[in-house]
Short mmCIF file of C-alpha atoms in Angstrom, two decimals:
data_model
loop_
_atom_site.label_atom_id
_atom_site.label_comp_id
_atom_site.label_asym_id
_atom_site.label_seq_id
_atom_site.Cartn_x
_atom_site.Cartn_y
_atom_site.Cartn_z
CA PRO A 1 44.38 150.11 110.21
CA HIS A 2 41.28 150.17 107.97
CA ASN A 3 41.65 146.40 107.36
CA ARG A 4 40.66 145.60 110.95
CA SER A 5 37.10 144.44 110.74
CA THR A 6 35.51 143.90 114.17
CA PRO A 7 32.67 146.37 114.82
CA ARG A 8 34.21 147.78 117.98
CA CYS A 9 37.59 148.11 116.26
CA GLN A 10 36.02 149.90 113.30
CA GLN A 11 34.42 152.45 115.63
CA VAL A 12 37.69 153.05 117.48
CA ILE A 13 39.56 153.36 114.20
CA SER A 14 36.99 155.87 112.89
CA VAL A 15 37.48 158.06 115.94
CA TYR A 16 41.23 157.54 115.87
CA SER A 17 41.30 158.51 112.19
CA ILE A 18 39.56 161.80 112.98
CA TYR A 19 41.96 162.44 115.82
CA GLN A 20 45.04 161.68 113.71
CA SER A 21 43.80 163.88 110.87
CA ILE A 22 43.19 166.82 113.19
CA LYS A 23 46.52 166.23 114.90
CA LEU A 24 48.35 166.11 111.57
CA VAL A 25 46.81 169.22 110.03
CA SER A 26 47.21 171.10 113.28
CA THR A 27 50.97 171.10 112.94
CA ARG A 28 52.39 174.36 111.81
CA THR A 29 54.61 172.88 109.10
CA ASN A 30 51.83 170.91 107.43
CA LEU A 31 49.42 173.84 107.39
CA MET A 32 52.01 176.24 106.05
CA ARG A 33 53.05 173.78 103.37
CA HIS A 34 49.49 173.36 102.07
CA TYR A 35 47.83 176.71 102.77
CA GLY A 36 50.50 179.31 103.60
CA ALA A 37 51.30 181.17 106.82
CA LYS A 38 48.23 183.43 107.09
CA ALA A 39 45.71 180.70 106.34
CA ALA A 40 47.58 178.40 108.74
CA VAL A 41 46.89 180.73 111.67
CA LEU A 42 43.17 180.80 110.85
CA LEU A 43 42.83 177.06 110.21
CA LEU A 44 44.85 176.10 113.27
CA ALA A 45 42.27 177.76 115.51
CA ILE A 46 39.44 175.99 113.67
CA TYR A 47 41.13 172.58 113.87
CA GLN A 48 41.86 172.85 117.57
CA THR A 49 38.22 173.75 118.17
CA LEU A 50 37.12 170.74 116.12
CA ALA A 51 39.46 168.49 118.06
CA PHE A 52 37.89 169.69 121.30
CA ILE A 53 34.33 169.13 120.03
CA ILE A 54 34.59 165.97 117.94
CA ILE A 55 36.82 163.67 119.94
CA PRO A 56 34.95 163.74 123.29
CA SER A 57 31.56 163.24 121.58
CA SER A 58 32.92 160.41 119.46
CA LEU A 59 34.13 158.56 122.56
CA HIS A 60 30.82 158.90 124.38
CA PRO A 61 29.95 155.61 126.18
CA SER A 62 26.54 155.39 124.48
CA ARG A 63 28.34 154.75 121.21
CA SER A 64 30.23 151.66 122.25
CA ARG A 65 29.69 148.43 120.33
CA ARG A 66 30.02 144.77 121.19
CA ASN A 67 33.15 142.80 120.39
CA THR A 68 35.97 144.90 121.72
CA SER A 69 38.84 142.86 120.34
CA CYS A 70 41.10 144.74 117.97
CA HIS A 71 43.91 142.87 116.27
CA ALA A 72 46.99 144.32 114.68
CA THR A 73 47.38 144.23 110.93
CA THR A 74 50.71 143.88 109.22
CA ASP A 75 51.92 146.41 106.67
CA ASN A 76 51.73 143.75 104.00
CA ASN A 77 48.05 143.15 104.73
CA ALA A 78 47.33 146.84 104.74
CA ASN A 79 48.62 147.10 101.19
CA ASP A 80 46.86 144.05 99.80
CA GLY A 81 44.51 146.15 97.70
CA ASP A 82 47.07 148.42 96.03
CA ASP A 83 47.34 146.48 92.78
CA LYS A 84 43.58 146.25 92.55
CA VAL A 85 43.24 150.00 93.03
CA GLU A 86 45.64 150.72 90.20
CA SER A 87 43.96 148.35 87.77
CA ASN A 88 40.53 149.78 88.56
CA ILE A 89 41.65 153.37 88.34
CA LEU A 90 43.41 153.04 85.01
CA SER A 91 40.56 151.22 83.31
CA SER A 92 38.52 153.53 81.09
CA SER A 93 34.75 153.67 81.51
CA LYS A 94 31.94 156.14 82.07
CA PRO A 95 32.04 157.24 85.45
CA ALA A 96 27.24 171.93 94.39
CA VAL A 97 27.10 173.23 93.82
CA SER A 98 28.63 175.94 95.61
CA VAL A 99 28.24 176.89 99.26
CA SER A 100 30.15 180.15 99.19
CA ASN A 101 28.84 181.36 95.84
CA VAL A 102 25.18 181.10 96.81
CA SER A 103 25.74 183.11 99.96
CA ILE A 104 22.81 183.12 102.35
CA ASP A 105 20.50 181.17 100.00
CA ARG A 106 22.34 177.87 100.07
CA ARG A 107 23.56 178.14 103.63
CA TYR A 108 20.03 178.75 104.89
CA LEU A 109 18.56 175.87 102.92
CA LEU A 110 21.14 173.48 104.31
CA SER A 111 21.27 174.84 107.84
CA LYS A 112 18.22 172.99 109.17
CA ALA A 113 19.48 169.70 107.78
CA LEU A 114 22.98 170.31 109.10
CA ILE A 115 21.76 171.20 112.59
CA ALA A 116 19.54 168.13 112.77
CA GLY A 117 22.28 165.96 111.30
CA ALA A 118 24.83 167.24 113.77
CA ALA A 119 22.55 166.39 116.67
CA THR A 120 22.21 162.84 115.40
CA ALA A 121 25.85 162.40 114.43
CA ALA A 122 27.00 163.49 117.88
CA THR A 123 25.46 160.40 119.45
CA SER A 124 25.22 157.95 116.53
CA ALA A 125 27.88 155.55 115.36
CA ILE A 126 30.29 156.87 112.77
CA PRO A 127 29.94 154.81 109.57
CA SER A 128 32.70 152.26 109.89
CA PRO A 129 35.31 151.85 107.15
CA ALA A 130 34.66 148.85 104.94
CA GLU A 131 37.37 146.46 103.82
CA ALA A 132 37.48 147.98 100.36
CA VAL A 133 40.38 148.90 98.11
CA ILE A 134 40.79 152.45 99.37
CA THR A 135 44.41 152.60 100.46
CA ALA A 136 46.53 154.93 102.56
CA ASP A 137 47.42 156.83 99.38
CA ALA A 138 43.82 158.07 99.25
CA ASN A 139 44.14 159.75 102.65
CA TRP A 140 43.53 163.51 102.69
CA PRO A 141 44.62 164.93 106.06
CA LEU A 142 43.27 168.43 105.41
CA TRP A 143 39.64 167.35 105.11
CA THR A 144 38.72 169.48 108.13
CA ALA A 145 39.13 172.62 106.01
CA LEU A 146 35.76 171.57 104.55
CA PRO A 147 34.43 168.75 106.77
CA VAL A 148 32.17 166.91 104.36
CA ALA A 149 32.15 163.31 103.12
CA PRO A 150 34.24 161.34 102.39
CA PHE A 151 36.33 163.21 104.97
CA ASN A 152 39.90 161.89 104.82
CA ARG A 153 39.23 158.81 102.62
CA ARG A 154 39.24 160.32 99.13
CA ARG A 155 39.75 157.86 96.37
CA THR A 156 40.56 159.23 92.91
CA ILE A 157 39.46 157.63 89.65
CA ARG A 158 41.09 158.72 86.39
CA TYR A 159 39.65 158.08 82.95
CA GLU A 160 40.14 159.46 79.45
CA VAL A 161 37.18 161.40 78.03
CA ALA A 162 38.80 162.45 74.74
CA PRO A 163 42.27 162.31 73.15
CA GLY A 164 44.53 164.21 75.54
CA VAL A 165 41.69 164.97 77.99
CA TYR A 166 41.45 163.17 81.35
CA ALA A 167 38.92 163.37 84.17
CA PHE A 168 39.87 162.81 87.82
CA ASP A 169 36.79 162.00 89.90
CA GLN A 170 36.56 162.18 93.67
CA MET A 171 33.41 162.23 95.81
CA ILE A 172 31.76 164.90 97.94
CA GLY A 173 28.56 165.09 99.96
CA ILE A 174 26.56 165.55 103.17
CA TYR A 175 24.19 163.03 104.78
CA TYR A 176 25.03 160.41 102.14
CA VAL A 177 23.90 162.78 99.38
CA HIS A 178 27.16 161.96 97.63
CA VAL A 179 28.01 163.04 94.09
CA PRO A 180 31.16 163.18 91.95
CA ILE A 181 33.40 166.22 92.03
CA ARG A 182 35.77 166.39 89.10
CA MET A 183 39.10 167.79 87.96
CA THR A 184 39.95 167.73 84.27
CA VAL A 185 43.44 167.74 82.76
CA VAL A 186 44.19 168.57 79.12
CA ALA A 187 47.41 168.10 77.14
CA VAL A 188 48.69 171.10 75.17
CA HIS A 189 51.48 171.93 72.68
CA GLN A 190 52.42 168.30 72.12
CA ASN A 191 54.35 169.15 68.95
CA ASP A 192 56.58 171.71 70.67
CA PRO A 193 59.17 170.18 73.03
CA ASN A 194 59.62 173.54 74.76
CA LYS A 195 55.91 174.11 75.49
CA ARG A 196 54.39 170.65 75.77
CA GLY A 197 52.64 169.97 79.04
CA LEU A 198 49.35 169.90 80.94
CA VAL A 199 46.64 172.37 81.96
CA VAL A 200 44.65 171.46 85.09
CA PHE A 201 41.04 172.67 85.45
CA ALA A 202 39.20 172.71 88.83
CA PRO A 203 41.73 170.93 91.11
CA VAL A 204 40.59 168.26 93.55
CA ALA A 205 42.31 167.11 96.76
CA PRO A 206 45.97 166.34 95.92
CA THR A 207 46.23 163.01 97.70
CA LYS A 208 49.20 160.75 97.04
CA GLU A 209 46.96 158.66 94.82
CA CYS A 210 45.83 161.70 92.82
CA LEU A 211 49.37 162.98 92.38
CA SER A 212 50.54 159.51 91.33
CA LEU A 213 47.92 159.46 88.59
CA MET A 214 49.04 162.95 87.60
CA HIS A 215 52.64 161.71 87.41
CA ASP A 216 51.65 159.16 84.77
CA LEU A 217 50.29 161.96 82.58
CA ILE A 218 53.34 164.14 83.21
CA ASP A 219 55.56 161.32 81.96
CA GLN A 220 53.47 161.07 78.81
CA TYR A 221 52.60 164.69 78.02
CA GLY A 222 55.05 166.91 79.91
CA PRO A 223 54.93 169.03 83.08
CA VAL A 224 51.97 170.86 84.58
CA ARG A 225 52.11 174.28 82.92
CA ASP A 226 48.90 175.94 84.17
CA ILE A 227 46.30 175.36 86.89
CA ILE A 228 42.88 177.05 86.74
CA LEU A 229 40.42 177.55 89.60
CA PRO A 230 37.23 178.28 87.59
CA SER A 231 34.88 179.07 90.46
CA VAL A 232 34.43 180.96 93.71
CA ALA A 233 32.62 177.97 95.25
CA VAL A 234 34.18 176.66 98.44
CA GLU A 235 34.14 172.99 97.39
CA HIS A 236 36.39 173.83 94.46
CA LYS A 237 38.42 176.57 96.14
CA VAL A 238 39.35 174.63 99.27
CA ASN A 239 41.66 172.21 97.43
CA ALA A 240 43.02 174.59 94.80
CA GLY A 241 45.73 176.12 97.00
CA PRO A 242 47.15 172.79 98.19
CA PHE A 243 47.07 171.44 94.63
CA ALA A 244 48.88 174.52 93.26
CA ARG A 245 51.54 174.13 95.93
CA SER A 246 52.18 170.61 94.63
CA TYR A 247 53.29 172.21 91.32
CA PRO A 248 54.96 175.51 92.28
CA GLN A 249 56.49 175.96 88.81
CA ALA A 250 53.06 176.10 87.17
CA ASN A 251 51.03 179.25 86.59
CA PHE A 252 48.04 179.35 88.95
CA TYR A 253 45.01 181.29 87.71
CA VAL A 254 41.81 181.94 89.67
CA THR A 255 38.62 183.75 88.71
CA ASP A 256 38.96 187.34 89.85
CA LYS A 257 35.99 187.65 92.24
CA GLN A 258 37.09 185.26 94.98
CA TYR A 259 35.48 186.00 98.33
CA ALA A 260 34.81 184.43 101.71
CA PHE A 261 31.83 184.39 104.06
CA PRO A 262 31.11 185.69 106.67
CA LEU A 263 34.41 187.64 106.57
CA ASN A 264 35.65 188.56 103.11
CA LEU A 265 39.29 187.69 103.71
CA PRO A 266 42.09 188.27 101.19
CA ASN A 267 43.29 185.36 99.05
CA SER A 268 46.31 184.73 101.25
CA PHE A 269 43.97 183.85 104.12
CA LEU A 270 42.05 181.48 101.86
CA GLY A 271 45.09 179.28 101.34
CA LEU A 272 45.90 180.52 97.84
CA PRO A 273 49.67 180.79 97.22
CA SER A 274 51.54 184.03 96.67
CA TRP A 275 51.97 183.37 92.93
CA THR A 276 48.19 183.28 92.34
CA LYS A 277 47.13 185.30 89.28
CA PRO A 278 43.65 186.54 88.31
CA LEU A 279 42.37 184.76 85.23
CA PRO A 280 41.59 187.29 82.48
CA ARG A 281 37.88 187.49 81.73
CA SER A 282 38.41 186.29 78.16
CA SER A 283 41.12 184.79 75.97
CA ARG A 284 39.89 186.97 73.09
CA ASP A 285 41.89 189.89 74.47
CA ASN A 286 44.76 187.66 75.60
CA ALA A 287 45.61 185.53 72.58
CA HIS A 288 49.12 184.87 73.88
CA LEU A 289 47.83 183.21 77.04
CA TRP A 290 47.20 179.74 75.63
CA GLY A 291 49.27 179.92 72.44
CA GLY A 292 46.30 179.07 70.23
CA GLU A 293 45.66 175.70 71.96
CA LEU A 294 42.79 176.84 74.20
CA GLU A 295 40.13 179.51 74.49
CA HIS A 296 38.27 180.57 77.61
CA GLU A 297 35.46 182.86 78.68
CA VAL A 298 34.46 183.80 82.23
CA LEU A 299 30.82 184.09 83.29
CA THR A 300 30.24 186.51 86.19
CA VAL A 301 26.91 187.06 87.95
CA LYS A 302 26.29 188.84 91.25
CA PRO A 303 23.14 187.21 92.67
CA GLY A 304 22.84 189.32 95.80
CA ILE A 305 24.54 191.35 98.49
CA GLY A 306 27.73 189.73 99.71
CA SER A 307 27.82 186.92 97.15
CA MET A 308 29.21 186.22 93.70
CA TYR A 309 29.08 183.51 91.05
CA GLN A 310 31.74 182.80 88.44
CA ASP A 311 32.23 179.97 85.99
CA VAL A 312 34.76 179.39 83.23
CA ALA A 313 34.24 177.74 79.87
CA LEU A 314 37.55 176.35 78.59
CA PHE A 315 37.74 175.07 75.01
CA HIS A 316 40.39 172.46 74.13
CA LYS A 317 40.57 172.87 70.37
CA SER A 318 42.44 169.73 69.34
CA SER A 319 39.88 167.39 70.99
CA GLY A 320 36.75 169.50 70.45
CA THR A 321 36.08 169.45 74.20
CA MET A 322 34.67 172.29 76.32
CA LEU A 323 35.06 172.24 80.10
CA VAL A 324 32.67 174.08 82.45
CA CYS A 325 32.47 174.04 86.22
CA ASP A 326 28.89 174.32 87.56
CA ALA A 327 26.87 176.00 84.80
CA ILE A 328 25.44 172.78 83.36
CA PHE A 329 25.11 169.11 84.22
CA ALA A 330 23.31 165.94 83.20
CA VAL A 331 22.42 162.68 84.91
CA ASP A 332 20.84 159.40 83.94
CA GLY A 333 19.69 156.48 86.06
CA THR A 334 23.11 154.82 86.29
CA PRO A 335 25.03 155.51 89.52
CA PRO A 336 28.47 157.05 88.87
CA ARG A 337 31.51 154.84 88.95
CA ILE A 338 33.03 156.63 91.94
CA LEU A 339 30.07 155.41 94.05
CA THR A 340 29.92 151.82 92.81
CA GLU A 341 33.45 150.45 92.98
CA GLU A 342 33.93 150.78 96.73
CA GLU A 343 31.79 149.16 99.40
CA GLU A 344 32.49 152.18 101.58
CA TYR A 345 31.12 154.57 98.94
CA THR A 346 28.28 152.29 97.78
CA ARG A 347 26.83 152.57 101.29
CA ALA A 348 25.33 155.94 100.29
CA LEU A 349 23.25 154.36 97.51
CA LEU A 350 21.85 151.66 99.78
CA PHE A 351 21.25 154.09 102.66
CA HIS A 352 18.86 156.13 100.50
CA ALA A 353 17.22 153.05 98.99
CA ARG A 354 15.59 152.28 102.35
CA GLU A 355 11.82 152.41 102.78
CA THR A 356 11.97 152.20 106.59
CA LYS A 357 14.46 153.56 109.09
CA ASP A 358 15.94 150.27 110.29
CA GLU A 359 15.90 148.47 106.95
CA VAL A 360 19.20 146.96 105.81
CA VAL A 361 18.95 147.07 102.02
CA GLU A 362 20.33 144.26 99.89
CA ASP A 363 23.09 145.36 97.53
CA THR A 364 21.49 144.84 94.12
CA PRO A 365 21.71 146.86 90.87
CA GLU A 366 18.08 147.92 91.24
CA ASN A 367 18.56 149.14 94.83
CA ARG A 368 21.67 151.04 93.78
CA LYS A 369 19.66 152.78 91.05
CA LYS A 370 16.84 153.56 93.48
CA GLY A 371 19.30 155.12 95.94
CA TRP A 372 20.95 157.13 93.16
CA ARG A 373 17.60 158.50 91.95
CA ARG A 374 16.84 159.76 95.44
CA ILE A 375 20.30 161.22 95.91
CA VAL A 376 19.92 163.18 92.67
CA LEU A 377 16.49 164.54 93.64
CA LEU A 378 17.72 165.58 97.09
CA PHE A 379 20.89 167.11 95.64
CA ASN A 380 18.89 169.26 93.24
CA PHE A 381 15.76 170.22 95.16
CA PHE A 382 16.38 169.64 98.90
CA PHE A 383 12.64 168.80 99.22
CA PRO A 384 11.56 167.22 95.90
CA GLY A 385 7.91 166.94 94.95
CA SER A 386 7.77 163.14 95.26
CA GLY A 387 9.23 163.12 98.77
CA ARG A 388 8.34 164.43 102.19
CA GLY A 389 10.85 165.85 104.60
CA ASP A 390 10.73 166.00 108.36
CA LEU A 391 13.65 167.84 109.93
CA GLY A 392 11.95 167.98 113.30
CA LEU A 393 12.87 166.19 116.50
CA GLN A 394 10.94 162.95 116.01
CA PRO A 395 13.30 161.41 113.38
CA ILE A 396 16.24 162.43 115.56
CA PHE A 397 14.75 160.78 118.67
CA GLU A 398 14.13 157.63 116.65
CA ALA A 399 17.73 157.63 115.41
CA LEU A 400 19.03 158.03 118.96
CA GLN A 401 17.41 154.72 119.82
CA THR A 402 19.55 152.86 117.25
CA PRO A 403 23.05 154.38 117.60
CA THR A 404 24.73 151.28 116.16
CA TYR A 405 22.77 151.14 112.90
CA LYS A 406 24.95 149.42 110.30
CA ASP A 407 25.46 152.40 107.98
CA GLY A 408 25.71 155.14 110.60
CA TRP A 409 23.65 158.23 111.41
CA GLY A 410 21.59 155.96 113.71
CA GLY A 411 19.57 155.25 110.56
CA TRP A 412 18.28 158.84 110.70
CA LYS A 413 15.58 159.04 108.01
CA PRO A 414 14.04 162.49 107.72
CA PHE A 415 12.71 161.78 104.19
CA SER A 416 10.02 159.45 102.89
CA TRP A 417 9.15 158.79 99.27
CA GLY A 418 5.87 158.41 97.42
CA GLU A 419 4.79 156.28 94.49
CA ASP A 420 5.72 159.01 91.98
CA GLU A 421 9.45 159.01 92.78
CA LEU A 422 10.44 157.19 89.55
CA LYS A 423 8.24 159.46 87.42
CA ASP A 424 9.74 162.47 89.18
CA PHE A 425 13.31 161.37 88.46
CA GLU A 426 12.66 160.41 84.85
CA THR A 427 11.05 163.77 84.14
CA PHE A 428 14.01 165.53 85.70
CA SER A 429 16.66 163.35 84.04
CA ALA A 430 15.01 163.24 80.60
CA GLY A 431 17.29 160.35 79.70
CA GLY A 432 20.47 162.25 80.53
CA LYS A 433 19.55 165.52 78.80
CA PRO A 434 21.62 168.45 80.13
CA THR A 435 20.05 171.14 82.29
CA VAL A 436 20.91 173.74 84.92
CA LEU A 437 20.98 173.00 88.64
CA PRO A 438 17.94 174.82 90.12
CA ILE A 439 19.94 176.77 92.70
CA ILE A 440 22.37 177.80 89.94
CA GLN A 441 19.47 178.92 87.73
CA ILE A 442 18.23 181.11 90.57
CA ILE A 443 21.65 182.76 90.51
CA LEU A 444 22.09 183.02 86.73
CA SER A 445 18.62 184.46 86.21
CA ARG A 446 19.66 187.54 88.22
CA ASN A 447 21.57 188.68 85.12
CA PRO A 448 20.14 187.17 81.91
CA ASN A 449 22.06 189.67 79.77
CA GLU A 450 25.41 188.40 81.09
CA MET A 451 24.26 184.84 80.43
CA ARG A 452 23.39 185.69 76.83
CA ARG A 453 26.73 187.44 76.34
CA TRP A 454 28.63 184.41 77.64
CA LEU A 455 26.63 181.98 75.52
CA ASP A 456 27.12 184.12 72.44
CA VAL A 457 30.88 183.70 72.84
CA VAL A 458 31.15 180.02 73.77
CA THR A 459 28.60 178.74 71.24
CA LYS A 460 30.87 180.02 68.46
CA TRP A 461 33.45 177.40 69.46
CA ASN A 462 33.41 174.17 67.48
CA PHE A 463 33.06 171.66 70.33
CA ASN A 464 31.28 168.30 70.25
CA ARG A 465 31.51 167.31 73.91
CA VAL A 466 31.20 169.08 77.26
CA VAL A 467 32.77 168.03 80.57
CA PRO A 468 31.10 169.56 83.67
CA MET A 469 32.73 169.16 87.08
CA HIS A 470 29.80 167.29 88.67
CA LEU A 471 27.62 164.28 87.84
CA ASP A 472 27.86 162.69 84.36
CA ALA A 473 30.74 163.29 81.97
CA PRO A 474 31.49 163.56 79.14
CA LEU A 475 28.32 164.88 77.52
CA SER A 476 28.00 164.65 73.73
CA LEU A 477 26.77 168.15 72.93
CA SER A 478 26.97 170.58 70.05
CA PRO A 479 27.01 174.34 70.69
CA SER A 480 23.29 174.63 69.93
CA GLU A 481 22.46 171.72 72.26
CA PHE A 482 24.51 173.34 74.99
CA GLU A 483 22.58 176.59 74.58
CA ASP A 484 19.26 174.74 74.71
CA ALA A 485 19.99 173.72 78.31
CA PHE A 486 19.48 177.34 79.39
CA LEU A 487 15.74 177.18 78.70
CA PHE A 488 14.87 180.17 80.86
CA LEU A 489 16.68 182.55 78.51
CA SER A 490 14.32 181.74 75.63
CA THR A 491 11.10 182.21 77.62
CA SER A 492 9.41 185.17 79.25
CA TYR A 493 9.68 183.61 82.72
CA ASN A 494 12.12 181.57 84.82
CA LYS A 495 11.12 178.23 83.29
CA VAL A 496 12.59 174.89 84.32
CA ARG A 497 12.38 171.71 82.26
CA PHE A 498 11.27 169.54 85.17
CA CYS A 499 8.24 169.33 87.44
CA ASP A 500 6.88 172.46 89.07
CA GLU A 501 6.24 170.41 92.22
CA ASP A 502 10.02 169.94 92.56
CA VAL A 503 10.84 173.65 92.66
CA GLU A 504 7.96 174.58 94.98
CA PHE A 505 10.18 174.59 98.06
CA LEU A 506 12.87 176.73 96.40
CA ARG A 507 10.26 179.12 95.05
CA LYS A 508 8.65 179.59 98.45
CA ALA A 509 12.07 180.07 100.04
CA GLU A 510 12.97 182.75 97.50
CA GLU A 511 9.63 184.50 97.90
CA GLY A 512 9.78 184.27 101.69
CA PRO A 513 12.73 184.04 104.11
CA LEU A 514 15.42 184.35 101.41
CA ASN A 515 13.81 187.27 99.62
CA PHE A 516 16.36 189.71 101.04
CA SER A 517 19.40 187.69 99.96
CA VAL A 518 19.00 187.78 96.17
CA TYR A 519 18.39 190.63 93.78
CA LYS A 520 15.16 190.79 91.83
CA THR A 521 15.07 189.30 88.35
CA PRO A 522 12.73 190.21 85.48
CA LEU A 523 12.16 186.48 84.98
CA GLY A 524 10.60 185.91 88.41
CA THR A 525 10.88 182.75 90.49
CA LEU A 526 11.39 179.21 89.16
CA ARG A 527 8.37 177.74 87.37
CA GLY A 528 7.80 174.40 85.64
CA ASP A 529 4.93 172.38 84.25
CA LYS A 530 2.72 170.56 86.71
CA CYS A 531 3.42 166.82 86.56
CA GLY A 532 0.75 165.61 88.95
CA ILE A 533 3.27 163.97 91.27
CA GLN A 534 2.15 163.47 94.85
CA ARG A 535 4.00 163.56 98.13
CA PRO A 536 3.61 160.53 100.40
CA PRO A 537 1.08 160.89 103.23
CA ARG A 538 2.29 162.12 106.60
CA ASN A 539 3.08 159.42 109.11
#
């Protein structure tokens, strides 16, 4: 159905796709198969509520478009892009942050944007599917468990990052602030026919496409032996249960401080299967666990009341590769591959490259880079120093006047950018030098002693590359270079490498309305060097 290209048909198909997804996941058998009986009861109620809210608003008459003809597409046409998908996926090339783990901090910071966005989305045209190479195998019917982009259309790209180490990239985001989310698979015990197989780190959505790419590795390296959920963050946790159920013979380990908000439900209600095991805090006391092929160390920090942060460093000895989840990341000016190979995904880059609300940006390499720079700054700082945000009613009213804007959201543009945007990004990126996500640093700085303990263990491993589960990967890093990314541990205050103007909003939030939600730290609030960047003038 996504090959039908008339504007009216695309809108109808978008709505119909939402309806079919909700209808599919709302069946008892499908929910139980992916999440288990207890979680199925909880999710069923949520899905039925979503069906009641979303479908009527999506069919509102104000959203209709011209050209109402909708022509049938044959099955052969619908599969035209399959071969192209496979060739693109298998080619090798360079290609959070948590909601639940930040507790009230992150939810509060996003809430104003989400409320404003919901108001616009309720009456604006849903971005229509492009005629790209995303096929039916990329469909993920359980997207409503965490209703963020790309919703049900989740393409997977696989690439080799080291001998026996493979990354599986999908995409995740809100309001076109789209970034890669990654699963990594490592081969173990290849010289032992009785133990050879795969270890999966940070599972992503197990679409048919993803599982097909997994099958290729299984044929080459052996069965899935172990699956690790290295985080308590909802964007990683939500797909871990369904993925583990795809390989019921594998051991399924999760970090031991899993929780839910606002009700701290047991694991069975979170969709984790009955054979879930807590991951030991360290492999040093459990040498038998990985048979000498791997080492791991868990980082655990409690940032405030009702919240928790955990991350796992996993060292694959034979390739010299260390995997981490959210503790570190790096980014340069090149948009990631997951956002550039599909017209449907590239839309995010061009959406943020606009200078005016109704501008339709030409798809050029420079505009893609401009959009990516802005996505990165928004992803990290919410309100970066070179931009100005307006989450009030005026941008919403303006968006309501153009409900059929080409790329959706009615062209809603609550951010404007000043002349220092490029300087801002380059200071932050530092040419792809690794750093810590600001919201993660706020969390980690609550317990600098635990950070130092964790680093003391992992920097003794002899790795030469690091694979984080977001943004760029792999990163060519030695243990000392990895430690250097945690700058705040070597200073007397909570220092960041980038511009102080960028962390001003987060600092004020921590000192003001979010003060109650995080424990005090001896390092204080985030501080950087003044860069002299200026916000654009108010309209």
